[in-house]
Amino acid sequence: MTHTYSRRLALIFGILLPLAETARRWHQISGGTHLVFWLDDVLLGAMLLYGAWRTRADFADGQPFLAAAWGCALGMGYFSFFGMLVDPSRVESGPLPAGWVQAIVGVGLLLSVLALIGSLRPAGARARGRS
């Protein structure tokens, strides 16, 4: 995977993740009791956007921030995906069927692994023609 892939996916996930989670949990947000379960995705989106922003001009300068954001995404995705597999009755799917939510989280987890790998490549790899 390349630096460009990691950065672009951070932009996409950074925007779509908070929006999708807001739509999925909209019925819970007004009550306030599940606010922390919604805010984690907003914070993750902010971290991914910050990592992408820091790597815009000089990848090496922002690389630690992008890699850290992908590490957090991977940890959250891992817990979410395997938690759904262990106990499918706890899947809060909102307007989507639970199976769709599990599939989307699984694909997101796989893409996060690839993006983390891309963000960890040596910053000088692009200059040597290996990005």
mmCIF file of C-alpha atoms in Angstrom:
data_model
loop_
_atom_site.group_PDB
_atom_site.id
_atom_site.type_symbol
_atom_site.label_atom_id
_atom_site.label_comp_id
_atom_site.label_asym_id
_atom_site.label_seq_id
_atom_site.Cartn_x
_atom_site.Cartn_y
_atom_site.Cartn_z
ATOM 1 C CA MET A 1 0.000 0.000 0.000
ATOM 2 C CA THR A 2 1.099 3.536 -0.653
ATOM 3 C CA HIS A 3 1.229 6.759 1.288
ATOM 4 C CA THR A 4 -1.324 8.221 -1.103
ATOM 5 C CA TYR A 5 -3.760 5.362 -0.430
ATOM 6 C CA SER A 6 -3.398 5.808 3.322
ATOM 7 C CA ARG A 7 -3.880 9.565 3.139
ATOM 8 C CA ARG A 8 -6.865 9.453 0.776
ATOM 9 C CA LEU A 9 -8.602 6.752 2.767
ATOM 10 C CA ALA A 10 -8.068 8.831 5.919
ATOM 11 C CA LEU A 11 -9.893 11.701 4.230
ATOM 12 C CA ILE A 12 -12.747 9.437 3.127
ATOM 13 C CA PHE A 13 -13.088 7.637 6.473
ATOM 14 C CA GLY A 14 -12.600 10.878 8.400
ATOM 15 C CA ILE A 15 -15.659 12.360 6.711
ATOM 16 C CA LEU A 16 -17.875 9.304 6.214
ATOM 17 C CA LEU A 17 -17.393 7.584 9.577
ATOM 18 C CA PRO A 18 -18.871 10.364 11.752
ATOM 19 C CA LEU A 19 -21.677 10.937 9.243
ATOM 20 C CA ALA A 20 -22.569 7.249 9.031
ATOM 21 C CA GLU A 21 -22.459 6.788 12.798
ATOM 22 C CA THR A 22 -24.603 9.875 13.319
ATOM 23 C CA ALA A 23 -27.202 8.469 10.922
ATOM 24 C CA ARG A 24 -27.023 5.016 12.507
ATOM 25 C CA ARG A 25 -27.296 6.272 16.083
ATOM 26 C CA TRP A 26 -29.527 9.298 15.539
ATOM 27 C CA HIS A 27 -32.292 7.783 17.651
ATOM 28 C CA GLN A 28 -29.869 7.420 20.590
ATOM 29 C CA ILE A 29 -28.192 10.819 20.437
ATOM 30 C CA SER A 30 -31.199 12.811 21.593
ATOM 31 C CA GLY A 31 -31.386 10.760 24.811
ATOM 32 C CA GLY A 32 -27.768 11.457 25.675
ATOM 33 C CA THR A 33 -27.163 8.079 27.306
ATOM 34 C CA HIS A 34 -25.270 6.694 24.319
ATOM 35 C CA LEU A 35 -23.393 9.895 23.510
ATOM 36 C CA VAL A 36 -19.980 8.393 24.270
ATOM 37 C CA PHE A 37 -20.580 5.590 21.743
ATOM 38 C CA TRP A 38 -21.215 8.190 19.083
ATOM 39 C CA LEU A 39 -18.418 10.560 20.060
ATOM 40 C CA ASP A 40 -15.690 7.941 19.660
ATOM 41 C CA ASP A 41 -16.390 7.827 15.932
ATOM 42 C CA VAL A 42 -16.385 11.614 15.724
ATOM 43 C CA LEU A 43 -13.018 11.730 17.511
ATOM 44 C CA LEU A 44 -11.646 9.001 15.249
ATOM 45 C CA GLY A 45 -12.817 10.932 12.196
ATOM 46 C CA ALA A 46 -11.072 14.041 13.530
ATOM 47 C CA MET A 47 -7.840 12.093 14.108
ATOM 48 C CA LEU A 48 -7.921 10.678 10.572
ATOM 49 C CA LEU A 49 -8.571 14.107 9.073
ATOM 50 C CA TYR A 50 -5.773 15.623 11.149
ATOM 51 C CA GLY A 51 -3.360 12.892 10.061
ATOM 52 C CA ALA A 52 -4.294 13.428 6.424
ATOM 53 C CA TRP A 53 -3.933 17.190 6.821
ATOM 54 C CA ARG A 54 -0.499 16.871 8.453
ATOM 55 C CA THR A 55 0.760 14.721 5.553
ATOM 56 C CA ARG A 56 -0.498 17.036 2.794
ATOM 57 C CA ALA A 57 2.777 18.862 2.101
ATOM 58 C CA ASP A 58 5.393 16.581 3.610
ATOM 59 C CA PHE A 59 4.429 13.000 4.350
ATOM 60 C CA ALA A 60 7.312 12.488 6.792
ATOM 61 C CA ASP A 61 6.148 15.452 8.887
ATOM 62 C CA GLY A 62 2.668 14.035 9.459
ATOM 63 C CA GLN A 63 3.445 10.337 9.242
ATOM 64 C CA PRO A 64 3.347 9.694 13.017
ATOM 65 C CA PHE A 65 -0.067 11.349 13.272
ATOM 66 C CA LEU A 66 -1.516 9.415 10.346
ATOM 67 C CA ALA A 67 -0.110 6.122 11.610
ATOM 68 C CA ALA A 68 -1.482 6.803 15.098
ATOM 69 C CA ALA A 69 -4.924 7.578 13.680
ATOM 70 C CA TRP A 70 -4.909 4.344 11.668
ATOM 71 C CA GLY A 71 -3.766 2.442 14.752
ATOM 72 C CA CYS A 72 -6.751 3.799 16.675
ATOM 73 C CA ALA A 73 -9.071 2.982 13.782
ATOM 74 C CA LEU A 74 -7.730 -0.553 13.669
ATOM 75 C CA GLY A 75 -8.203 -1.038 17.406
ATOM 76 C CA MET A 76 -11.744 0.311 17.341
ATOM 77 C CA GLY A 77 -12.634 -1.662 14.232
ATOM 78 C CA TYR A 78 -11.206 -4.862 15.666
ATOM 79 C CA PHE A 79 -13.225 -4.533 18.865
ATOM 80 C CA SER A 80 -16.378 -3.613 16.972
ATOM 81 C CA PHE A 81 -16.140 -6.346 14.334
ATOM 82 C CA PHE A 82 -15.240 -9.226 16.616
ATOM 83 C CA GLY A 83 -17.654 -8.024 19.287
ATOM 84 C CA MET A 84 -20.425 -8.305 16.696
ATOM 85 C CA LEU A 85 -19.293 -11.796 15.734
ATOM 86 C CA VAL A 86 -19.168 -13.024 19.335
ATOM 87 C CA ASP A 87 -22.566 -11.606 20.269
ATOM 88 C CA PRO A 88 -24.668 -10.697 17.199
ATOM 89 C CA SER A 89 -27.641 -9.833 19.417
ATOM 90 C CA ARG A 90 -25.802 -6.715 20.601
ATOM 91 C CA VAL A 91 -25.448 -5.232 17.112
ATOM 92 C CA GLU A 92 -27.074 -1.805 17.054
ATOM 93 C CA SER A 93 -27.733 -1.546 13.363
ATOM 94 C CA GLY A 94 -30.068 1.436 13.196
ATOM 95 C CA PRO A 95 -31.809 1.574 9.827
ATOM 96 C CA LEU A 96 -29.630 -1.171 8.273
ATOM 97 C CA PRO A 97 -29.886 -4.924 8.817
ATOM 98 C CA ALA A 98 -27.344 -6.208 11.355
ATOM 99 C CA GLY A 99 -25.586 -8.337 8.710
ATOM 100 C CA TRP A 100 -24.937 -5.259 6.600
ATOM 101 C CA VAL A 101 -23.438 -3.408 9.534
ATOM 102 C CA GLN A 102 -21.155 -6.365 10.294
ATOM 103 C CA ALA A 103 -20.054 -6.558 6.641
ATOM 104 C CA ILE A 104 -19.381 -2.810 6.449
ATOM 105 C CA VAL A 105 -17.353 -2.875 9.668
ATOM 106 C CA GLY A 106 -15.422 -5.919 8.406
ATOM 107 C CA VAL A 107 -14.527 -4.232 5.124
ATOM 108 C CA GLY A 108 -13.582 -1.080 7.016
ATOM 109 C CA LEU A 109 -11.342 -3.144 9.280
ATOM 110 C CA LEU A 110 -9.569 -4.711 6.310
ATOM 111 C CA LEU A 111 -9.105 -1.326 4.616
ATOM 112 C CA SER A 112 -7.755 0.080 7.899
ATOM 113 C CA VAL A 113 -5.118 -2.657 8.061
ATOM 114 C CA LEU A 114 -3.988 -1.783 4.538
ATOM 115 C CA ALA A 115 -4.000 1.945 5.314
ATOM 116 C CA LEU A 116 -1.943 1.391 8.465
ATOM 117 C CA ILE A 117 0.610 -0.559 6.438
ATOM 118 C CA GLY A 118 0.709 2.284 3.905
ATOM 119 C CA SER A 119 1.171 4.885 6.623
ATOM 120 C CA LEU A 120 4.089 2.973 8.140
ATOM 121 C CA ARG A 121 6.144 2.743 4.952
ATOM 122 C CA PRO A 122 9.335 4.773 5.130
ATOM 123 C CA ALA A 123 8.634 8.375 4.193
ATOM 124 C CA GLY A 124 11.482 8.408 1.668
ATOM 125 C CA ALA A 125 10.044 5.432 -0.266
ATOM 126 C CA ARG A 126 8.133 7.723 -2.590
ATOM 127 C CA ALA A 127 11.255 9.664 -3.517
ATOM 128 C CA ARG A 128 12.951 6.399 -4.468
ATOM 129 C CA GLY A 129 10.035 5.398 -6.701
ATOM 130 C CA ARG A 130 8.490 2.752 -4.472
ATOM 131 C CA SER A 131 5.258 4.393 -3.286
#
